CSV table of C-alpha atoms in Angstrom, one decimal:
chain,number,residue,atom,x,y,z
F,1454,MET,CA,20.3,-9.1,12.2
F,1455,GLN,CA,20.0,-5.8,14.1
F,1456,PRO,CA,20.9,-2.7,12.4
F,1457,THR,CA,24.3,-1.4,13.5
F,1458,GLU,CA,23.9,2.2,11.8
F,1459,GLU,CA,21.3,4.5,11.1
F,1460,PHE,CA,18.8,3.6,8.5
F,1461,THR,CA,18.5,6.3,5.8
F,1462,GLY,CA,16.2,4.1,3.3
F,1463,LEU,CA,17.0,2.2,0.3
F,1464,GLY,CA,18.6,4.6,-2.2
F,1465,MET,CA,18.6,3.9,-6.0
F,1466,PRO,CA,22.1,2.1,-5.6
F,1467,VAL,CA,20.2,-0.6,-3.7
F,1468,PHE,CA,17.9,-1.2,-6.9
F,1469,THR,CA,20.4,-0.8,-9.5
F,1470,ALA,CA,22.8,-3.3,-8.0
F,1471,PHE,CA,20.4,-6.2,-9.2
F,1472,GLY,CA,20.4,-5.2,-13.0
F,1473,TRP,CA,21.6,-7.5,-15.4
F,1474,ALA,CA,25.4,-6.0,-15.2
F,1475,GLY,CA,25.4,-5.9,-11.3
F,1476,GLU,CA,28.8,-6.0,-9.7
F,1477,GLU,CA,29.6,-7.8,-6.4
F,1478,ALA,CA,30.7,-4.6,-4.4
F,1479,ALA,CA,27.4,-2.9,-5.5
F,1480,GLN,CA,25.3,-5.9,-4.4
F,1481,LYS,CA,27.1,-6.4,-1.1
F,1482,TYR,CA,26.1,-2.8,-0.5
F,1483,ALA,CA,22.6,-3.4,-1.6
F,1484,TYR,CA,22.5,-6.6,0.7
F,1485,SER,CA,23.6,-4.6,3.9
F,1486,GLN,CA,21.0,-2.0,3.3
F,1487,LEU,CA,18.1,-4.6,2.8
F,1488,GLU,CA,19.1,-6.3,6.0
F,1489,GLN,CA,18.8,-3.0,7.7
F,1490,PHE,CA,15.5,-2.6,6.4
F,1491,ILE,CA,13.9,-5.8,6.9
F,1492,ALA,CA,15.2,-5.7,10.7
F,1493,LEU,CA,13.7,-2.2,11.2
F,1494,LEU,CA,10.7,-3.3,9.4
F,1495,HIS,CA,10.1,-6.6,11.5
F,1496,THR,CA,10.4,-4.4,14.3
F,1497,ASN,CA,7.8,-2.0,13.6
F,1498,LEU,CA,5.0,-4.6,12.7
F,1499,SER,CA,2.3,-5.3,14.9
F,1500,ALA,CA,2.8,-7.8,17.7
F,1501,ASN,CA,0.5,-10.0,16.1
F,1502,LEU,CA,2.3,-10.1,12.8
F,1503,GLN,CA,5.4,-10.3,14.6
F,1504,THR,CA,4.3,-13.5,16.0
F,1505,GLU,CA,3.1,-14.7,12.7
F,1506,MET,CA,6.0,-13.9,10.9
F,1507,ILE,CA,8.6,-14.7,13.4
F,1508,TYR,CA,11.6,-15.1,11.2
F,1509,TYR,CA,13.1,-12.4,8.9
F,1510,GLY,CA,16.4,-12.4,7.0
F,1511,LEU,CA,18.4,-12.1,3.7
F,1512,SER,CA,18.2,-14.6,0.5
F,1513,THR,CA,21.2,-14.0,-1.5
F,1514,GLU,CA,20.1,-16.9,-3.5
F,1515,ASP,CA,16.8,-14.9,-4.6
F,1516,GLN,CA,18.6,-11.4,-4.2
F,1517,SER,CA,16.0,-10.6,-1.7
F,1518,VAL,CA,15.0,-10.2,1.9
F,1519,TYR,CA,11.8,-11.8,3.8
F,1520,LEU,CA,9.6,-12.2,6.5
F,1521,ALA,CA,8.3,-15.7,7.0
F,1522,ALA,CA,6.2,-17.9,9.5
F,1523,ALA,CA,8.8,-20.9,9.2
F,1524,GLU,CA,12.5,-21.2,9.7
F,1525,ASN,CA,12.4,-23.3,6.2
F,1526,VAL,CA,10.7,-20.1,4.4
F,1527,GLU,CA,9.0,-22.2,1.8
F,1528,GLU,CA,7.1,-24.5,4.3
F,1529,ASP,CA,4.6,-21.6,5.1
F,1530,ALA,CA,3.5,-18.3,4.5
F,1531,HIS,CA,6.2,-15.9,3.5
F,1532,ILE,CA,6.7,-12.1,2.1
F,1533,ALA,CA,9.5,-11.5,-0.1
F,1534,PHE,CA,10.9,-8.0,-0.8
F,1535,ASN,CA,12.4,-7.9,-4.2
F,1536,ALA,CA,14.5,-4.6,-5.2
F,1537,ARG,CA,15.0,-4.3,-8.8
F,1538,PRO,CA,16.2,-1.4,-11.1
F,1539,LEU,CA,12.8,-0.5,-12.1
F,1540,SER,CA,10.7,-1.4,-9.0
F,1541,PHE,CA,10.3,-2.8,-5.6
F,1542,GLU,CA,8.2,-5.9,-5.3
F,1543,ILE,CA,6.4,-6.9,-2.2
F,1544,GLN,CA,5.2,-10.7,-2.4
F,1545,LEU,CA,3.1,-12.6,0.0
F,1546,ALA,CA,3.3,-16.3,-1.2
F,1547,LEU,CA,2.3,-19.8,0.1
F,1548,THR,CA,3.8,-22.5,-2.4
F,1549,ASP,CA,4.0,-25.6,0.1
F,1550,LYS,CA,1.8,-28.3,-1.0
F,1551,PRO,CA,0.7,-29.5,2.7
F,1552,ALA,CA,0.2,-25.9,3.8
F,1553,LEU,CA,-1.9,-25.3,0.6
F,1554,ASN,CA,-4.3,-27.8,1.2
F,1555,ARG,CA,-4.6,-26.7,4.9
F,1556,ALA,CA,-5.2,-22.9,3.6
F,1557,LEU,CA,-7.7,-24.0,0.6
F,1558,LYS,CA,-9.8,-26.2,3.0
F,1559,LYS,CA,-10.5,-23.3,5.2
F,1560,ILE,CA,-10.7,-20.7,2.4
F,1561,LYS,CA,-13.3,-23.3,0.4
F,1562,LYS,CA,-15.8,-23.1,3.7
F,1563,ASN,CA,-16.0,-19.4,3.6
F,1564,PRO,CA,-14.6,-17.9,0.0
F,1565,GLN,CA,-16.9,-14.7,0.6
F,1566,ILE,CA,-15.2,-13.8,3.7
F,1567,PHE,CA,-11.7,-14.3,2.1
F,1568,LEU,CA,-13.0,-12.1,-0.6
F,1569,ASN,CA,-13.7,-9.6,1.4
F,1570,MET,CA,-10.5,-9.7,3.1
F,1571,LEU,CA,-8.8,-9.4,-0.4
F,1572,LYS,CA,-11.0,-6.3,-1.2
F,1573,ASP,CA,-10.2,-4.5,1.9
F,1574,LEU,CA,-6.5,-4.3,0.2
F,1575,ASP,CA,-5.3,-1.3,-1.8
F,1576,PRO,CA,-6.8,-2.2,-5.3
F,1577,ASP,CA,-3.3,-2.2,-7.1
F,1578,TRP,CA,-2.8,-5.7,-5.2
F,1579,GLU,CA,-2.2,-8.5,-7.8
F,1580,PHE,CA,-3.7,-11.8,-7.0
F,1581,ARG,CA,-2.5,-15.1,-8.2
F,1582,ILE,CA,-2.9,-18.7,-8.1
F,1583,GLN,CA,-0.8,-20.9,-10.7
F,1584,GLN,CA,-1.4,-24.6,-11.6
F,1585,VAL,CA,1.9,-26.2,-11.3
F,1586,GLN,CA,2.7,-29.4,-12.9
F,1587,ILE,CA,5.0,-32.1,-10.7
F,1588,ASP,CA,6.7,-34.4,-12.4
F,1589,GLU,CA,6.1,-37.9,-11.1
F,1590,ASP,CA,10.0,-39.2,-11.7
F,1591,SER,CA,11.8,-36.1,-10.9
F,1592,GLY,CA,9.5,-34.0,-8.6
F,1593,ASN,CA,10.4,-31.0,-10.7
F,1594,GLN,CA,7.6,-28.4,-11.1
F,1595,ALA,CA,6.6,-26.6,-14.3
F,1596,HIS,CA,4.3,-23.9,-14.7
F,1597,TYR,CA,1.0,-25.1,-16.5
F,1598,GLN,CA,-1.3,-22.0,-16.4
F,1599,ASP,CA,-3.0,-19.4,-14.1
F,1600,LEU,CA,-6.1,-20.1,-12.5
F,1601,TYR,CA,-6.2,-16.6,-11.7
F,1602,LYS,CA,-3.7,-13.7,-12.4
F,1603,ASP,CA,-5.2,-10.0,-12.2
F,1604,GLN,CA,-5.8,-7.3,-9.8
F,1605,ILE,CA,-8.3,-8.2,-6.9
F,1606,ALA,CA,-10.8,-5.7,-8.2
F,1607,GLY,CA,-11.4,-8.7,-10.8
F,1608,LEU,CA,-12.2,-11.2,-8.0
F,1609,ASN,CA,-16.0,-11.4,-7.3
F,1610,GLU,CA,-18.5,-13.7,-5.4
F,1611,GLU,CA,-18.9,-16.0,-8.6
F,1612,ASN,CA,-15.6,-16.6,-9.8
F,1613,VAL,CA,-14.1,-16.8,-6.5
F,1614,VAL,CA,-16.0,-19.8,-5.6
F,1615,ASP,CA,-14.9,-21.5,-8.8
F,1616,ILE,CA,-11.2,-20.5,-8.5
F,1617,PHE,CA,-10.8,-21.7,-4.9
F,1618,GLU,CA,-12.7,-25.3,-5.7
F,1619,LYS,CA,-10.7,-25.7,-8.5
F,1620,ALA,CA,-7.5,-24.8,-6.8
F,1621,SER,CA,-8.4,-27.1,-3.6
F,1622,TYR,CA,-9.0,-30.2,-6.3
F,1623,LEU,CA,-5.9,-29.7,-8.1
F,1624,ASN,CA,-3.7,-29.3,-5.1
F,1625,GLY,CA,-5.3,-32.7,-3.6
F,1626,ASP,CA,-3.8,-34.3,-6.8
F,1627,ASP,CA,-0.2,-35.5,-6.7
F,1628,LYS,CA,0.5,-34.6,-10.2
F,1629,TRP,CA,-0.4,-30.7,-9.4
F,1630,VAL,CA,0.4,-27.8,-6.6
F,1631,THR,CA,-1.5,-24.6,-6.7
F,1632,PRO,CA,0.7,-21.7,-5.0
F,1633,ILE,CA,-0.9,-18.6,-4.0
F,1634,TYR,CA,0.6,-15.1,-4.3
F,1635,LEU,CA,-0.3,-11.5,-3.6
F,1636,SER,CA,1.8,-9.1,-4.8
F,1637,ILE,CA,2.3,-5.1,-5.3
F,1638,ARG,CA,5.0,-3.1,-6.9
F,1639,LEU,CA,6.2,0.1,-6.3
F,1640,PRO,CA,8.2,2.1,-8.8
F,1641,ALA,CA,11.9,2.0,-7.6
F,1642,ASP,CA,12.5,5.6,-7.7
F,1643,GLN,CA,9.6,6.2,-5.7
F,1644,ALA,CA,10.6,3.9,-3.0
F,1645,ALA,CA,14.2,5.5,-3.0
F,1646,ALA,CA,12.4,8.8,-2.8
F,1647,MET,CA,10.6,8.0,0.6
F,1648,GLN,CA,13.9,7.5,2.5
F,1649,GLN,CA,13.3,6.6,6.0
F,1650,SER,CA,9.9,6.7,5.7
F,1651,ILE,CA,9.6,3.6,3.7
F,1652,ILE,CA,9.5,1.8,6.9
F,1653,PRO,CA,6.2,3.2,8.3
F,1654,VAL,CA,4.6,3.2,4.9
F,1655,LEU,CA,5.1,-0.5,4.3
F,1656,THR,CA,4.6,-1.4,8.1
F,1657,GLU,CA,1.0,-0.2,7.2
F,1658,ARG,CA,0.8,-2.2,4.2
F,1659,ILE,CA,2.1,-5.3,5.7
F,1660,ASN,CA,0.0,-5.1,8.7
F,1661,THR,CA,-3.1,-5.2,6.4
F,1662,LEU,CA,-2.3,-8.6,5.4
F,1663,ALA,CA,-2.7,-10.0,8.6
F,1664,PRO,CA,-5.9,-11.5,8.4
F,1665,ILE,CA,-5.1,-13.1,5.2
F,1666,ILE,CA,-1.8,-14.7,6.6
F,1667,ALA,CA,-3.8,-15.9,9.2
F,1668,VAL,CA,-6.2,-17.9,6.9
F,1669,LEU,CA,-3.2,-18.8,4.4
F,1670,ARG,CA,-1.5,-20.4,7.8
F,1671,GLY,CA,-4.8,-22.6,8.3
F,1672,ARG,CA,-7.1,-20.8,10.5
F,1673,SER,CA,-10.8,-20.3,9.9
F,1674,ALA,CA,-11.7,-17.1,7.7
F,1675,LYS,CA,-15.0,-17.0,9.8
F,1676,LYS,CA,-13.0,-16.7,13.0
F,1677,VAL,CA,-10.0,-14.4,11.8
F,1678,ALA,CA,-12.8,-11.9,10.4
F,1679,ALA,CA,-14.6,-12.0,13.9
F,1680,ALA,CA,-11.5,-11.3,15.6
F,1681,LYS,CA,-10.9,-8.6,13.3
F,1682,ILE,CA,-14.0,-6.8,14.2
F,1683,VAL,CA,-13.5,-7.2,17.9
F,1684,THR,CA,-9.8,-5.7,17.6
F,1685,GLU,CA,-11.1,-2.7,15.5
F,1686,SER,CA,-14.4,-1.9,17.3
F,1687,GLY,CA,-13.7,-3.6,20.8
F,1688,VAL,CA,-17.3,-4.8,20.2
F,1689,ALA,CA,-17.7,-8.8,19.8
F,1690,PRO,CA,-19.9,-9.5,16.5
F,1691,LYS,CA,-23.7,-10.8,17.3
């Protein structure tokens, strides 16, 4: 969707529309504002990320907007933007079992490089890997435990190896899937107060996720890190 009128920001009515007593008219207005927001955000992303996350749109089922690498959003890396009465959550996710197998295989080869990518982010980002059980008859999924759920500051050279080894092993078993999430929340009133500046502020935040998204999409962490050095310095690493 291309914006049809000037975007003025995400006001508090956008966030309060998704409270427990949200009314249809309020949600319809919120959806229209969120659609404007996500179209503008996508337009302002780096050329690299526009190519990576080629799809964007509104999910009324999830009451959110998204950027996605695949038309079927859940099949590859995607970023959801969840407006709620108290917060505006940005969540990068990879939940598809085959996609996770590809990503975990690459991460497991160079966990330290992937850790460095995470540590380059604002420390307020939360990293989570779930262990989810798959019912062999129905295919339904149920949360079993978290392999890790904390701020990225809690990750280190020792535990990151164990976490990804375990996640990769479990995801290779038909009974389990190990979804990966990276999220951050802004207070709703803070997001609303940004007005139009929410676009450049969040564009910068999302652009910093580019190396992580590339690895989650199955590319070599070592090659992604090397490409990042070339992009930033103009000099190839020795």
